[in-house]
Short mmCIF file of C-alpha atoms in Angstrom, two decimals:
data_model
loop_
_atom_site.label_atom_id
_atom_site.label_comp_id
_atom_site.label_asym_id
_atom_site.label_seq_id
_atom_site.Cartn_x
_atom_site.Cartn_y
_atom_site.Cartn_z
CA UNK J 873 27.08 -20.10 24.67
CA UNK J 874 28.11 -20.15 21.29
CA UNK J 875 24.55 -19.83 20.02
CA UNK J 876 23.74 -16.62 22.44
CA UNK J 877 26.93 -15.51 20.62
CA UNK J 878 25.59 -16.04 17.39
CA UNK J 879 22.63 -14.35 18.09
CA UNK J 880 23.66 -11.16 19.36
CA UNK J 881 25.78 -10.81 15.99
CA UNK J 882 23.20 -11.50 14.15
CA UNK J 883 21.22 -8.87 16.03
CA UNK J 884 24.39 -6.57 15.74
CA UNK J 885 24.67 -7.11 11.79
CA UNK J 886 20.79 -6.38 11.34
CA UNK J 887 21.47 -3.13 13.33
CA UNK J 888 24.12 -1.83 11.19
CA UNK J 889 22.81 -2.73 7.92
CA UNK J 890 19.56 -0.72 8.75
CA UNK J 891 21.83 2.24 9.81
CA UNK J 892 23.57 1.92 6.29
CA UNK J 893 20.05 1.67 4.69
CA UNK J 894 18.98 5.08 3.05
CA UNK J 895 16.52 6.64 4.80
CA UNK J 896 13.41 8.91 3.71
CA UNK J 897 13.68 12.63 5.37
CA UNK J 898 10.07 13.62 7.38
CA UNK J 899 8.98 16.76 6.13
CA UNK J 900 5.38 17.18 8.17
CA UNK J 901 3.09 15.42 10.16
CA UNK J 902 -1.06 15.68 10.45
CA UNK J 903 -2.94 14.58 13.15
CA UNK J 904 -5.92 12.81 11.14
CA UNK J 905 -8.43 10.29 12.98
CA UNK J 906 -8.96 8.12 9.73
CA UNK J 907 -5.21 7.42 9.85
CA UNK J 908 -5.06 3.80 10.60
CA UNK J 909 -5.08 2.10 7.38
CA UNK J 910 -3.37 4.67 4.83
CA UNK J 911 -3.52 7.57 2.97
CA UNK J 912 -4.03 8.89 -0.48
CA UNK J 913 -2.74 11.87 -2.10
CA UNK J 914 -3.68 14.56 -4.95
CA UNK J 915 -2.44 17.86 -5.95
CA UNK J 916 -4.05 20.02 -2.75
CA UNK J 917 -5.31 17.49 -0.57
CA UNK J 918 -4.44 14.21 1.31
CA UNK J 919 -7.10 11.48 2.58
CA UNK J 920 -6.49 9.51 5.54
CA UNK J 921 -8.18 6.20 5.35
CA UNK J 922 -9.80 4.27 7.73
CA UNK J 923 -11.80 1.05 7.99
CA UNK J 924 -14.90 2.02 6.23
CA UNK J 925 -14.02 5.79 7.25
CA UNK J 926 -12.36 8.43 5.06
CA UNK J 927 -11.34 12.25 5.50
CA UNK J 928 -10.57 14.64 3.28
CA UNK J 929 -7.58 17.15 4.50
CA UNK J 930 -5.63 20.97 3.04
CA UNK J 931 -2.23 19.88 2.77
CA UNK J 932 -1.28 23.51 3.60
CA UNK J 933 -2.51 23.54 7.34
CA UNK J 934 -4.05 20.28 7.66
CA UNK J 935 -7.75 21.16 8.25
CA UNK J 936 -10.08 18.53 6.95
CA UNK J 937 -12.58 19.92 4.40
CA UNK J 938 -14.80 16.91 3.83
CA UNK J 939 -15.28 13.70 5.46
CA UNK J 940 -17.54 9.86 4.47
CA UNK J 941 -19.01 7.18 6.68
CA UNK J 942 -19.81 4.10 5.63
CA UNK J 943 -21.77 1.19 7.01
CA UNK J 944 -19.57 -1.51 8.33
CA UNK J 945 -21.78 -4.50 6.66
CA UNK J 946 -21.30 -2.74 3.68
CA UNK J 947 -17.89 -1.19 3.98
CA UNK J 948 -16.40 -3.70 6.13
CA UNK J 949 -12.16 -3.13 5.51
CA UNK J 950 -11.18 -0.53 2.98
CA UNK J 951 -6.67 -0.51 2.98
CA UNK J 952 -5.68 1.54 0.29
CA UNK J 953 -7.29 4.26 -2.39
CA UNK J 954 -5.76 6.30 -4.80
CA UNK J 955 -6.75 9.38 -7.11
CA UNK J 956 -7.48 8.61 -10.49
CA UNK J 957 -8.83 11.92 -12.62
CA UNK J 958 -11.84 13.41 -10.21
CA UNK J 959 -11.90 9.88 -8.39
CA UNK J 960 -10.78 8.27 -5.32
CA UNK J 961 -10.29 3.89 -5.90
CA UNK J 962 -10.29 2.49 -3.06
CA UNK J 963 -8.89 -1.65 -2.66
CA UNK J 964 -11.24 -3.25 -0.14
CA UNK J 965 -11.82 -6.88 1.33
CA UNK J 966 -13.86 -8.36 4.57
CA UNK J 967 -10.81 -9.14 6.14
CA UNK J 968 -10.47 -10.75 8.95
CA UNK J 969 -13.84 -12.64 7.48
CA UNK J 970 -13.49 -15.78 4.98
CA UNK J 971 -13.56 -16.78 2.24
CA UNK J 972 -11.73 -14.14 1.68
CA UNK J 973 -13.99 -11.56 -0.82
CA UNK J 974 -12.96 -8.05 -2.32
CA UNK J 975 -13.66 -5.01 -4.39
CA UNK J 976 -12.78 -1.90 -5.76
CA UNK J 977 -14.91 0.74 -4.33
CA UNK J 978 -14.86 5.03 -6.12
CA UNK J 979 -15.75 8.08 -4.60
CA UNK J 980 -15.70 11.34 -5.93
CA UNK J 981 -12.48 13.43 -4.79
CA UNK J 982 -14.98 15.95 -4.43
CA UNK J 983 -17.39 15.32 -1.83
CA UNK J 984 -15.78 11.91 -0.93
CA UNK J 985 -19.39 10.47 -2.46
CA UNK J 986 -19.59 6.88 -3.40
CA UNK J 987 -20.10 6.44 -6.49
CA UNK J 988 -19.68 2.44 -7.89
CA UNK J 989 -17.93 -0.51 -7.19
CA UNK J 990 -16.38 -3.45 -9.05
CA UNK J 991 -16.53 -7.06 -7.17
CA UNK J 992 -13.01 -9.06 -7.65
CA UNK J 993 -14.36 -12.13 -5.96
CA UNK J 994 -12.34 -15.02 -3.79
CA UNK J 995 -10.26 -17.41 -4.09
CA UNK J 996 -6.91 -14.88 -4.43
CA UNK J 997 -6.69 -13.28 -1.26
CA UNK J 998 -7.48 -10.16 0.32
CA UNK J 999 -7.17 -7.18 -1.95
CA UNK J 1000 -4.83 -5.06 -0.17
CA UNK J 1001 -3.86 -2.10 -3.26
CA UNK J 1002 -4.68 -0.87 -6.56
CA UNK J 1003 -3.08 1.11 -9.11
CA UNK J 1004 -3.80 2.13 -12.83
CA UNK J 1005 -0.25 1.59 -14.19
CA UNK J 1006 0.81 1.38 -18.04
CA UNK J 1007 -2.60 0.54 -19.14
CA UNK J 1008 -3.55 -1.90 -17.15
CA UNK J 1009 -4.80 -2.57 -13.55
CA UNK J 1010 -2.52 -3.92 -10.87
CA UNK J 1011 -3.65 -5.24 -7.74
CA UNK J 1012 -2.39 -6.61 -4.77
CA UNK J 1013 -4.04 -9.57 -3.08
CA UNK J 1014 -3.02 -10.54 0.39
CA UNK J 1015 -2.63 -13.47 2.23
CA UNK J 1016 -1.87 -14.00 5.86
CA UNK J 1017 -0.81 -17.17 8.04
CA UNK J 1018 -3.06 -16.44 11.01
CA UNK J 1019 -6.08 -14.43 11.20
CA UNK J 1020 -7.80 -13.43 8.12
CA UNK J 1021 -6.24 -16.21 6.47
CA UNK J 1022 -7.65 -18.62 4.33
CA UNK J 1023 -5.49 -21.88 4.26
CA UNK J 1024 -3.89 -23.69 2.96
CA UNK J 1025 -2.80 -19.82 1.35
CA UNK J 1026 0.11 -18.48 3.97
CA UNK J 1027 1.67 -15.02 3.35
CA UNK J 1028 3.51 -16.77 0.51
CA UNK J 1029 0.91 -16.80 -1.45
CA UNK J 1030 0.61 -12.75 -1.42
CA UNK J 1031 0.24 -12.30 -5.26
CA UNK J 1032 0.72 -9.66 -7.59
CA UNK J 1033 -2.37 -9.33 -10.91
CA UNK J 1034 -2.39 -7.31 -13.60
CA UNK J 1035 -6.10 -7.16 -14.78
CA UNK J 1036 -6.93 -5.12 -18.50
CA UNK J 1037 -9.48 -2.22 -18.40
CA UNK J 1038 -12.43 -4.53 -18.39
CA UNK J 1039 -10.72 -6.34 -15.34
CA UNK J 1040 -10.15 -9.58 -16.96
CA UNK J 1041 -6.67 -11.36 -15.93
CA UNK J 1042 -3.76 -10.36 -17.84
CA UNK J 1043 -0.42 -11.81 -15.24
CA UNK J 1044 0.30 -12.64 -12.00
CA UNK J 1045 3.63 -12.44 -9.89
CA UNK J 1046 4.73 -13.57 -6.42
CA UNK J 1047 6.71 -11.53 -4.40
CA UNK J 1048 10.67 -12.03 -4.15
CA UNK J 1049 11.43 -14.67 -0.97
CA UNK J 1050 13.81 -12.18 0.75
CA UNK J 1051 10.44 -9.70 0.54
CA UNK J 1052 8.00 -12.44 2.05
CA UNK J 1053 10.67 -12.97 4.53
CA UNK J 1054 10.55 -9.44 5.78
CA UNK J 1055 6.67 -9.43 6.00
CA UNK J 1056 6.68 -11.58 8.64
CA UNK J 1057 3.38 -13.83 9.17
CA UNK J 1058 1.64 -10.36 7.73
CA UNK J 1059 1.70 -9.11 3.77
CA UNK J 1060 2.06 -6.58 1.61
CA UNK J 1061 0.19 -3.44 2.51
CA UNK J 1062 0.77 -0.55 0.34
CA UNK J 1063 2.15 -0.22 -3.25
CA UNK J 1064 2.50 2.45 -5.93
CA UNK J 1065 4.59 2.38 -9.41
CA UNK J 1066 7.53 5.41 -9.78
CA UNK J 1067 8.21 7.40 -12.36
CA UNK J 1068 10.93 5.34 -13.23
CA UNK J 1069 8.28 2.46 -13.73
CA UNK J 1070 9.92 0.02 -10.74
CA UNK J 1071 7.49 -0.97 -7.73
CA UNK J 1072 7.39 0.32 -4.19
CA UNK J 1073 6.19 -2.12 -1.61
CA UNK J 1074 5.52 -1.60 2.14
CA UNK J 1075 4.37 -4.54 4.66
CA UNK J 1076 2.90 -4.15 7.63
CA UNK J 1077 4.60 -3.74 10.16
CA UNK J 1078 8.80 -2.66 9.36
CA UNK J 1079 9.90 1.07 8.71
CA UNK J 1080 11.00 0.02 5.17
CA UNK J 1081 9.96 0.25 1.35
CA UNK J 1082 11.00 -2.40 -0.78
CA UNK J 1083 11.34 -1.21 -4.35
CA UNK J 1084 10.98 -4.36 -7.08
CA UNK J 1085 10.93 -4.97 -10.62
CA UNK J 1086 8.28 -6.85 -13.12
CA UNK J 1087 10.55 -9.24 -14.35
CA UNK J 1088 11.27 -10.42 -17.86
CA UNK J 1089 10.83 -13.85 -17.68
CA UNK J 1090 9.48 -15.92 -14.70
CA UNK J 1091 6.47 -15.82 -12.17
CA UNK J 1092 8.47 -13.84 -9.26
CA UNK J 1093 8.69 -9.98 -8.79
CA UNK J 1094 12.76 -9.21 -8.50
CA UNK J 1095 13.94 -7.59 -5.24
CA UNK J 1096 15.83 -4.22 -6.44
CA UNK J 1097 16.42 -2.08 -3.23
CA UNK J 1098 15.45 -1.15 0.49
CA UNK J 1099 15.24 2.21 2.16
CA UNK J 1100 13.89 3.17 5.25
CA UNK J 1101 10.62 5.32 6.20
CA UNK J 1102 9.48 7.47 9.21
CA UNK J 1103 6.47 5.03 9.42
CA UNK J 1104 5.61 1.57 9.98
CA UNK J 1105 4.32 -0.27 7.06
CA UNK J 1106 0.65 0.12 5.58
CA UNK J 1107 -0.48 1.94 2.52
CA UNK J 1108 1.40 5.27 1.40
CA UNK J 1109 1.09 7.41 -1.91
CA UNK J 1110 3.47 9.83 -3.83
CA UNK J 1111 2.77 13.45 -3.32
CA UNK J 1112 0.32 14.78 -6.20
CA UNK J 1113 2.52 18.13 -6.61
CA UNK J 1114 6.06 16.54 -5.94
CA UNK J 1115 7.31 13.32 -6.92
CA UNK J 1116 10.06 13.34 -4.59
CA UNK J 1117 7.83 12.89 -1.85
CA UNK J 1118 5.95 10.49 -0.51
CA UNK J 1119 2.86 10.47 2.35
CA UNK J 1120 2.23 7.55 4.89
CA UNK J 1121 0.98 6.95 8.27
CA UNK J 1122 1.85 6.27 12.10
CA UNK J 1123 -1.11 4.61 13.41
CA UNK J 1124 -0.23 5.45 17.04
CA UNK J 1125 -1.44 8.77 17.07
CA UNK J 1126 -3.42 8.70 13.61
CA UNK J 1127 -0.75 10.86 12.46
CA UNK J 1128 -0.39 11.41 8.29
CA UNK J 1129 3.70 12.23 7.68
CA UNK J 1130 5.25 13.52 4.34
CA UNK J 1131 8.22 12.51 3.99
CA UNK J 1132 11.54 13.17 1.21
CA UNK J 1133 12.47 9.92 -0.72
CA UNK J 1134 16.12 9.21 -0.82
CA UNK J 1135 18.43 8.25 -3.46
CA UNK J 1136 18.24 4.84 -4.00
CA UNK J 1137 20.20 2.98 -6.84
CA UNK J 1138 17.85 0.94 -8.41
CA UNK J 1139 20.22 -0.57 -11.12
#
């Protein structure tokens, strides 16, 4: 009895914490049929991302202008791209496969053709996000416990590189525990750097960005803040016209949803 007890407080707590948690405002949604693994964003136009599948869409009334196929045993799992200059970078692996092997594939923003890629190899995970950030590459490489894992590597082992220009290795951070705890047996999905130069995180699954901090000394990212989203976890992107906003998906539907960030204290 006293452990049924236990449990529904527990439940309880969790309930009113995420009440108290600040919450992003949804502006807009987009139906969008690439919409299952994220979305990128530039000044005019969003692009809703899909396994080896992207489409190119008028943030004014949603109509998609321009759209790429790719050939799954070439293009097997692209997760994330953002625009860099007149390019879209896009993180891809050949998850669920293993060894686990990714790359960095660009496309021009306008015609959505592909035009190079950059092999990252094994033996870190699955590359999950990438982001040009104070000089330097950052990317995400995820690990799972069950399928498109690659033990002895469990969602722990979800790492954080910075690479230099030339994409040689620079640093590398784990994520805080509290963090890994909230991702479940999954990892980290999406990530972009703010303007105020901390890190936004989403998993896979949970409503919720985690905002953390490179830290000073030490090999693990510091936990900063949580607010809520109008979407479960995967990859997102900051509006290209408006900071204060972000884009993400609902993957029931393949809906794209832009959303107002709250005000978080990230002290």
């Amino acid at each position: 009895m006293r452990s049924v007890v236990a449990m529904v407080a527990l439940l309880f707590a969790g309930s009113v914490a995420a009440q108290m948690m600040p919450q992003a405002k949804e502006l807009r949604r987009f139906p969008a049929e690439e919409a299952n693994q994220g979305v990128a964003t530039d000044r005019e136009y969003f692009y809703a991302i899909a396994d080896h599948d992207i489409g190119k869409y008028r943030k004014t009334d949603g109509v998609r202008v321009a759209e790429w196929h790719g050939q799954p045993p070439q293009f097997i799992h692209i997760n994330s791209c953002t625009v860099m200059a007149k390019e879209l970078v896009c993180a891809m692996s050949n998850f669920p496969g293993v060894p686990q092997v990714s790359s960095v594939e660009r496309f021009q923003i306008s015609d959505l053709k592909h035009v190079g890629s950059t092999p990252l190899g094994t033996g870190r995970g699955s590359l999950t996000w990438v982001e040009w950030h104070d000089n330097s590459w950052y990317a995400c490489f995820a690990n799972y416990d069950g399928r498109g894992g690659e033990p002895p590597r469990d969602h722990r082992a979800t790492v954080l590189v910075r690479f230099d220009k030339h994409w040689k290795k620079q640093q590398r951070w784990l994520f805080p525990e509290d963090v890994l705890d909230k991702f479940g047996h999954m990892s980290a999905s999406g990530g972009r750097f703010g303007a105020d130069g901390l890190l936004y995180v989403q998993g896979h699954d949970l409503p919720e960005m985690y905002v953390l901090r490179l830290p000073a000394k030490g090999d693990r990212l510091e936990h900063v803040s949580t607010f809520g989203v109008p979407t479960n976890g995967q990859a997102f992107d900051w509006d290209g016209a408006n900071p204060q906003r972000m884009w993400s998906i609902a993957r029931k539907g393949s809906v794209v949803v832009e959303s107002e960030l709250p005000a978080v204290n990230t002290r």
